[in-house]
Amino acid sequence: MNIRQLTDTLSRPVRDLRLSVTDRCNFRCAYCMPRELFGDDYAFMPRAELLTFEEMSRLVRLFTGLGVQKVRLTGGEPLLRKNLDELVREIGTIPGVQDMGLTTNGLLLGQHAEALYQAGLRRLNISLDALTPSIFGQLNGRGVQPQHILKQIDYAQSLGFRIKINMVVQKGINDEEILPMAEYFRDKGITLRFIEFMDAGSGNGWSYDKVVTQAEILQQLQSSYELVPAEHNIYGEVATYYRYRGTRTEVGFITSVSRSFCSSCTRARLSSDGKLYTCLFASSGYDLRQLVRGGAADEELQDVIADIWEHRTDRYSDLRTAHTAASCRRIGMSYIGG
């Protein structure tokens, strides 16, 4: 397999592809799909506008020819896309795909986890922001109780999935859940990653005042646990990891606000309707679906993708200010995946 070694204007290669399979979600988390903007009558994309699994697989194959090694299926909530195991199975056969994962809120895992595992999926990132029922029910906007998600996590773990839990921390909302979450998943031997609340999209009410930084979270954890740095040394890794001394269990931090990782970002993002975004905080994308459905050959498509990446200049988190966060239009995270 011949691979073109792409780099952008800041010498960053393309290594990761975030593939959104649907814009729909069954939660209404305020930092992603606030109920005020995504009411029960919200018009999601018609099925005809979504890329088919065949179109997605073709584009993944073209991206691997340009250097992509890791694929993560996202949404919206990806488990709402019917027959997702078929896409997982197809992507698993593509030469060059060395790692495949899925990000989910976990609500539907009981229905789909076994089929996904049989199809070849092995890694799950599960979003869970609190263990206290009242807090979690408010955060997910649907009143779903954490015990239901914890049950799905146990089930997925029993099947053999490697699991990471993602917790978005907001000051005054769920920061009191930091230590209970740490204790619960430490005892389960599951990696918990704390994500600084960030201004993805333009409707989540973000401000610096709501951010709990890595330093603040780490200080809380170190009041109860002895942590030692865990070196992963993977170029493009966005999380910083520590290990609980005396265990193999890790805790991670994703620090888009307090410590940007733009300089080593290797991620391309493909929306469910076929638009290519080169940054989570992008304001616009590039329509690949039009080319795919217009009969473009593989070489033409690869040339277009390569040209987009080679001209990439994104470094939003490096440049973020209160003014840019308030004034810049950004595509919603539920549309292009977190």
Short mmCIF file of C-alpha atoms in Angstrom, two decimals:
data_model
loop_
_atom_site.label_atom_id
_atom_site.label_comp_id
_atom_site.label_asym_id
_atom_site.label_seq_id
_atom_site.Cartn_x
_atom_site.Cartn_y
_atom_site.Cartn_z
CA MET A 1 0.00 0.00 0.00
CA ASN A 2 1.53 3.28 -1.13
CA ILE A 3 1.00 6.08 1.39
CA ARG A 4 1.47 9.76 0.65
CA GLN A 5 3.11 11.42 3.64
CA LEU A 6 1.08 14.59 4.11
CA THR A 7 1.93 17.45 6.42
CA ASP A 8 0.17 20.77 6.89
CA THR A 9 1.65 24.27 7.04
CA LEU A 10 2.83 23.58 10.62
CA SER A 11 4.40 20.22 9.69
CA ARG A 12 1.61 18.19 11.33
CA PRO A 13 0.80 14.87 9.63
CA VAL A 14 -2.72 13.49 9.26
CA ARG A 15 -2.97 10.35 11.42
CA ASP A 16 -6.46 10.31 12.95
CA LEU A 17 -9.91 10.44 11.37
CA ARG A 18 -13.00 11.29 13.40
CA LEU A 19 -15.93 9.90 11.42
CA SER A 20 -19.39 11.12 12.45
CA VAL A 21 -22.06 8.61 11.44
CA THR A 22 -25.12 10.64 12.50
CA ASP A 23 -26.03 14.11 13.75
CA ARG A 24 -28.75 12.71 16.03
CA CYS A 25 -28.42 12.14 19.76
CA ASN A 26 -30.69 10.81 22.49
CA PHE A 27 -29.15 13.12 25.14
CA ARG A 28 -29.35 16.90 25.37
CA CYS A 29 -26.14 17.73 27.20
CA ALA A 30 -25.89 21.48 27.71
CA TYR A 31 -22.25 21.68 26.54
CA CYS A 32 -23.00 19.87 23.28
CA MET A 33 -26.70 19.86 22.30
CA PRO A 34 -28.51 22.25 24.66
CA ARG A 35 -32.25 21.62 24.78
CA GLU A 36 -32.91 25.31 24.05
CA LEU A 37 -31.35 24.86 20.59
CA PHE A 38 -32.14 21.20 19.97
CA GLY A 39 -35.78 20.88 21.01
CA ASP A 40 -38.02 17.89 20.33
CA ASP A 41 -39.02 19.45 17.01
CA TYR A 42 -35.43 20.05 15.87
CA ALA A 43 -34.94 19.07 12.22
CA PHE A 44 -32.01 16.68 11.90
CA MET A 45 -30.56 15.78 8.53
CA PRO A 46 -32.70 13.63 6.21
CA ARG A 47 -31.32 10.14 5.64
CA ALA A 48 -30.54 10.92 1.99
CA GLU A 49 -28.07 13.59 3.07
CA LEU A 50 -26.05 11.20 5.23
CA LEU A 51 -23.11 9.37 3.74
CA THR A 52 -23.86 5.70 3.14
CA PHE A 53 -21.63 3.09 4.77
CA GLU A 54 -20.17 2.38 1.33
CA GLU A 55 -19.28 6.07 0.90
CA MET A 56 -17.81 6.25 4.40
CA SER A 57 -15.69 3.15 3.84
CA ARG A 58 -14.43 4.53 0.55
CA LEU A 59 -13.38 7.79 2.16
CA VAL A 60 -11.70 5.99 5.07
CA ARG A 61 -9.72 3.96 2.55
CA LEU A 62 -8.64 7.15 0.77
CA PHE A 63 -7.63 8.77 4.07
CA THR A 64 -5.49 5.76 5.01
CA GLY A 65 -3.68 6.22 1.73
CA LEU A 66 -2.77 9.70 2.96
CA GLY A 67 -1.47 8.59 6.34
CA VAL A 68 -4.50 8.01 8.58
CA GLN A 69 -3.95 5.08 10.95
CA LYS A 70 -6.67 5.55 13.57
CA VAL A 71 -10.41 5.86 12.99
CA ARG A 72 -12.93 6.85 15.65
CA LEU A 73 -16.68 6.60 15.03
CA THR A 74 -18.61 9.49 16.58
CA GLY A 75 -21.87 11.39 16.30
CA GLY A 76 -24.18 12.74 17.60
CA GLU A 77 -24.70 9.38 19.24
CA PRO A 78 -23.28 6.78 16.82
CA LEU A 79 -25.35 3.91 18.24
CA LEU A 80 -28.43 5.58 16.77
CA ARG A 81 -27.17 4.71 13.28
CA LYS A 82 -28.77 1.41 12.25
CA ASN A 83 -26.55 -1.59 11.52
CA LEU A 84 -23.42 0.19 12.69
CA ASP A 85 -21.68 -3.17 13.11
CA GLU A 86 -21.67 -3.48 9.30
CA LEU A 87 -19.59 -0.30 9.00
CA VAL A 88 -17.25 -1.47 11.77
CA ARG A 89 -16.70 -4.76 9.97
CA GLU A 90 -16.00 -3.02 6.66
CA ILE A 91 -13.56 -0.49 8.12
CA GLY A 92 -11.75 -3.32 9.89
CA THR A 93 -10.82 -4.82 6.51
CA ILE A 94 -9.21 -1.64 5.18
CA PRO A 95 -5.40 -1.88 4.97
CA GLY A 96 -3.74 0.83 7.01
CA VAL A 97 -6.38 1.05 9.76
CA GLN A 98 -4.35 0.13 12.83
CA ASP A 99 -6.85 1.21 15.46
CA MET A 100 -10.59 1.77 15.57
CA GLY A 101 -12.71 3.10 18.42
CA LEU A 102 -16.15 4.49 19.12
CA THR A 103 -17.34 7.36 21.31
CA THR A 104 -20.77 6.91 22.89
CA ASN A 105 -22.93 8.07 25.79
CA GLY A 106 -23.46 4.39 26.57
CA LEU A 107 -27.25 4.46 26.74
CA LEU A 108 -27.73 1.85 23.99
CA LEU A 109 -24.67 -0.30 24.60
CA GLY A 110 -26.73 -3.17 25.97
CA GLN A 111 -28.44 -3.49 22.59
CA HIS A 112 -25.39 -3.15 20.37
CA ALA A 113 -22.15 -3.95 22.21
CA GLU A 114 -22.02 -7.66 21.41
CA ALA A 115 -22.64 -7.14 17.68
CA LEU A 116 -19.98 -4.42 17.58
CA TYR A 117 -17.48 -6.63 19.38
CA GLN A 118 -18.18 -9.51 17.00
CA ALA A 119 -17.62 -7.09 14.10
CA GLY A 120 -14.14 -6.28 15.39
CA LEU A 121 -14.54 -3.16 17.54
CA ARG A 122 -12.40 -3.29 20.68
CA ARG A 123 -12.22 0.25 22.11
CA LEU A 124 -14.93 2.46 23.59
CA ASN A 125 -14.84 6.01 24.94
CA ILE A 126 -17.93 6.47 27.09
CA SER A 127 -19.09 9.91 28.20
CA LEU A 128 -20.21 10.15 31.85
CA ASP A 129 -20.17 13.43 33.72
CA ALA A 130 -21.43 12.54 37.21
CA LEU A 131 -22.42 9.73 39.55
CA THR A 132 -24.98 11.70 41.54
CA PRO A 133 -28.38 10.99 39.92
CA SER A 134 -29.73 14.53 40.16
CA ILE A 135 -26.59 16.05 38.65
CA PHE A 136 -26.24 13.51 35.86
CA GLY A 137 -29.94 13.65 35.01
CA GLN A 138 -29.74 17.41 34.68
CA LEU A 139 -26.53 17.29 32.64
CA ASN A 140 -27.80 14.79 30.09
CA GLY A 141 -31.04 16.74 29.68
CA ARG A 142 -33.15 13.56 29.68
CA GLY A 143 -33.15 12.54 33.32
CA VAL A 144 -31.22 9.36 32.53
CA GLN A 145 -29.77 7.90 35.71
CA PRO A 146 -26.05 7.12 36.01
CA GLN A 147 -26.73 3.59 37.27
CA HIS A 148 -28.09 2.68 33.85
CA ILE A 149 -24.90 3.83 32.14
CA LEU A 150 -22.72 2.11 34.76
CA LYS A 151 -24.57 -1.14 34.05
CA GLN A 152 -23.82 -0.77 30.33
CA ILE A 153 -20.16 -0.10 31.13
CA ASP A 154 -19.97 -3.29 33.20
CA TYR A 155 -21.55 -5.24 30.36
CA ALA A 156 -19.16 -3.85 27.74
CA GLN A 157 -16.21 -4.57 30.02
CA SER A 158 -17.39 -8.16 30.46
CA LEU A 159 -17.35 -8.61 26.68
CA GLY A 160 -13.69 -7.59 26.56
CA PHE A 161 -13.87 -3.96 25.42
CA ARG A 162 -11.06 -1.61 26.44
CA ILE A 163 -12.85 1.38 27.92
CA LYS A 164 -12.07 4.99 28.74
CA ILE A 165 -14.54 7.26 30.50
CA ASN A 166 -14.71 10.91 29.47
CA MET A 167 -15.91 13.49 32.02
CA VAL A 168 -16.40 17.12 31.01
CA VAL A 169 -15.88 19.18 34.18
CA GLN A 170 -17.72 22.48 34.72
CA LYS A 171 -17.18 24.73 37.71
CA GLY A 172 -20.17 24.85 39.98
CA ILE A 173 -21.97 22.15 38.00
CA ASN A 174 -20.19 18.84 38.50
CA ASP A 175 -16.76 19.65 39.92
CA GLU A 176 -17.78 18.04 43.21
CA GLU A 177 -18.01 14.76 41.29
CA ILE A 178 -14.27 14.65 40.54
CA LEU A 179 -13.23 12.54 43.53
CA PRO A 180 -16.26 10.18 43.52
CA MET A 181 -15.72 9.52 39.79
CA ALA A 182 -12.00 8.95 40.35
CA GLU A 183 -12.63 6.49 43.17
CA TYR A 184 -15.29 4.54 41.29
CA PHE A 185 -13.29 4.00 38.10
CA ARG A 186 -10.00 3.47 39.91
CA ASP A 187 -11.62 0.54 41.69
CA LYS A 188 -12.95 -0.72 38.34
CA GLY A 189 -9.50 -0.51 36.73
CA ILE A 190 -10.90 1.81 34.02
CA THR A 191 -9.16 4.96 32.78
CA LEU A 192 -11.07 8.14 33.58
CA ARG A 193 -10.23 11.23 31.54
CA PHE A 194 -11.12 14.71 32.77
CA ILE A 195 -11.89 17.11 29.92
CA GLU A 196 -11.67 20.85 30.42
CA PHE A 197 -14.94 22.52 29.45
CA MET A 198 -14.29 24.08 26.05
CA ASP A 199 -16.03 26.37 23.62
CA ALA A 200 -16.90 23.82 20.97
CA GLY A 201 -19.83 25.13 18.99
CA SER A 202 -21.38 28.52 19.68
CA GLY A 203 -24.36 27.72 21.88
CA ASN A 204 -23.06 26.09 25.06
CA GLY A 205 -22.62 29.23 27.17
CA TRP A 206 -18.88 28.74 27.55
CA SER A 207 -16.71 31.16 29.52
CA TYR A 208 -13.34 30.94 31.24
CA ASP A 209 -15.14 31.21 34.57
CA LYS A 210 -16.70 27.77 34.02
CA VAL A 211 -13.41 26.00 33.29
CA VAL A 212 -11.82 23.70 35.88
CA THR A 213 -8.22 23.31 34.77
CA GLN A 214 -6.00 20.26 34.88
CA ALA A 215 -3.96 21.84 37.67
CA GLU A 216 -7.08 22.30 39.80
CA ILE A 217 -8.33 18.76 39.17
CA LEU A 218 -4.90 17.28 39.79
CA GLN A 219 -4.67 19.12 43.10
CA GLN A 220 -7.94 17.53 44.20
CA LEU A 221 -6.83 14.06 43.16
CA GLN A 222 -3.48 14.36 44.88
CA SER A 223 -5.25 15.14 48.14
CA SER A 224 -6.49 11.54 48.12
CA TYR A 225 -4.18 9.57 45.81
CA GLU A 226 -0.52 9.31 44.96
CA LEU A 227 -0.16 9.78 41.22
CA VAL A 228 2.89 9.22 39.05
CA PRO A 229 3.29 10.43 35.44
CA ALA A 230 2.55 7.79 32.81
CA GLU A 231 4.49 8.36 29.61
CA HIS A 232 2.76 7.32 26.39
CA ASN A 233 5.04 9.10 23.91
CA ILE A 234 2.58 8.93 21.04
CA TYR A 235 2.76 11.87 18.64
CA GLY A 236 -0.65 13.48 18.45
CA GLU A 237 -1.86 12.12 21.80
CA VAL A 238 -4.13 14.79 23.26
CA ALA A 239 -4.33 13.47 26.82
CA THR A 240 -1.77 13.70 29.62
CA TYR A 241 -1.81 10.59 31.82
CA TYR A 242 -0.96 9.72 35.40
CA ARG A 243 -1.06 6.32 37.10
CA TYR A 244 -2.33 5.59 40.57
CA ARG A 245 0.76 4.35 42.40
CA GLY A 246 0.57 0.65 43.11
CA THR A 247 -1.90 0.02 40.29
CA ARG A 248 -1.94 -0.16 36.51
CA THR A 249 -4.96 2.14 36.34
CA GLU A 250 -4.53 5.57 34.80
CA VAL A 251 -6.26 8.90 34.94
CA GLY A 252 -6.01 11.37 32.07
CA PHE A 253 -6.49 15.06 31.31
CA ILE A 254 -7.52 16.72 28.06
CA THR A 255 -6.48 20.35 28.34
CA SER A 256 -7.69 22.28 25.31
CA VAL A 257 -8.06 25.44 27.40
CA SER A 258 -5.22 25.59 29.93
CA ARG A 259 -2.58 23.86 27.81
CA SER A 260 -3.18 23.71 24.10
CA PHE A 261 -2.06 20.74 22.01
CA CYS A 262 -2.56 22.39 18.61
CA SER A 263 1.12 21.99 17.73
CA SER A 264 0.77 18.23 17.42
CA CYS A 265 -2.85 17.86 16.30
CA THR A 266 -3.17 15.13 13.68
CA ARG A 267 -6.96 14.91 13.48
CA ALA A 268 -9.22 15.27 10.49
CA ARG A 269 -12.99 15.22 11.01
CA LEU A 270 -15.63 14.01 8.58
CA SER A 271 -19.25 14.91 9.26
CA SER A 272 -22.07 12.48 8.59
CA ASP A 273 -23.04 14.45 5.46
CA GLY A 274 -19.52 14.30 4.08
CA LYS A 275 -17.92 17.60 5.01
CA LEU A 276 -14.25 17.59 5.95
CA TYR A 277 -13.20 19.73 8.93
CA THR A 278 -9.60 20.24 9.93
CA CYS A 279 -10.31 21.49 13.48
CA LEU A 280 -12.89 20.85 16.20
CA PHE A 281 -13.39 24.63 16.38
CA ALA A 282 -13.76 25.15 12.63
CA SER A 283 -16.36 27.53 11.23
CA SER A 284 -16.75 25.76 7.87
CA GLY A 285 -15.92 22.51 6.12
CA TYR A 286 -15.17 21.15 2.67
CA ASP A 287 -17.89 19.21 0.87
CA LEU A 288 -16.55 15.80 -0.15
CA ARG A 289 -19.99 14.25 -0.60
CA GLN A 290 -20.61 16.38 -3.67
CA LEU A 291 -17.45 15.00 -5.23
CA VAL A 292 -18.21 11.42 -4.18
CA ARG A 293 -21.71 11.51 -5.61
CA GLY A 294 -20.59 13.48 -8.62
CA GLY A 295 -18.46 10.60 -9.83
CA ALA A 296 -14.99 11.76 -8.78
CA ALA A 297 -12.30 9.11 -9.11
CA ASP A 298 -10.25 8.01 -6.08
CA GLU A 299 -7.16 9.88 -7.25
CA GLU A 300 -9.13 13.10 -7.67
CA LEU A 301 -10.65 12.77 -4.22
CA GLN A 302 -7.27 12.08 -2.64
CA ASP A 303 -5.78 15.10 -4.36
CA VAL A 304 -8.56 17.30 -2.98
CA ILE A 305 -8.11 15.95 0.55
CA ALA A 306 -4.34 16.32 0.30
CA ASP A 307 -4.64 19.91 -0.88
CA ILE A 308 -6.96 20.76 2.03
CA TRP A 309 -4.63 19.24 4.60
CA GLU A 310 -1.44 20.71 3.13
CA HIS A 311 -2.96 24.20 3.39
CA ARG A 312 -4.22 23.64 6.95
CA THR A 313 -3.29 26.44 9.39
CA ASP A 314 -5.67 25.69 12.32
CA ARG A 315 -4.47 26.46 15.85
CA TYR A 316 -7.60 27.81 17.49
CA SER A 317 -6.76 26.80 21.07
CA ASP A 318 -3.37 28.49 20.80
CA LEU A 319 -5.09 31.74 19.86
CA ARG A 320 -8.26 31.51 21.98
CA THR A 321 -9.29 34.65 23.87
CA ALA A 322 -12.52 35.61 25.59
CA HIS A 323 -13.30 37.74 22.53
CA THR A 324 -12.74 34.97 19.96
CA ALA A 325 -14.70 32.50 22.08
CA ALA A 326 -17.64 34.92 22.15
CA SER A 327 -17.49 36.20 18.59
CA CYS A 328 -16.30 33.35 16.36
CA ARG A 329 -18.90 31.09 14.79
CA ARG A 330 -18.04 27.43 15.30
CA ILE A 331 -19.63 24.23 14.03
CA GLY A 332 -21.49 22.35 16.77
CA MET A 333 -19.63 19.46 18.38
CA SER A 334 -22.62 17.14 17.90
CA TYR A 335 -22.28 17.70 14.14
CA ILE A 336 -18.64 16.77 13.73
CA GLY A 337 -17.95 14.66 16.81
CA GLY A 338 -15.96 15.45 19.93
#
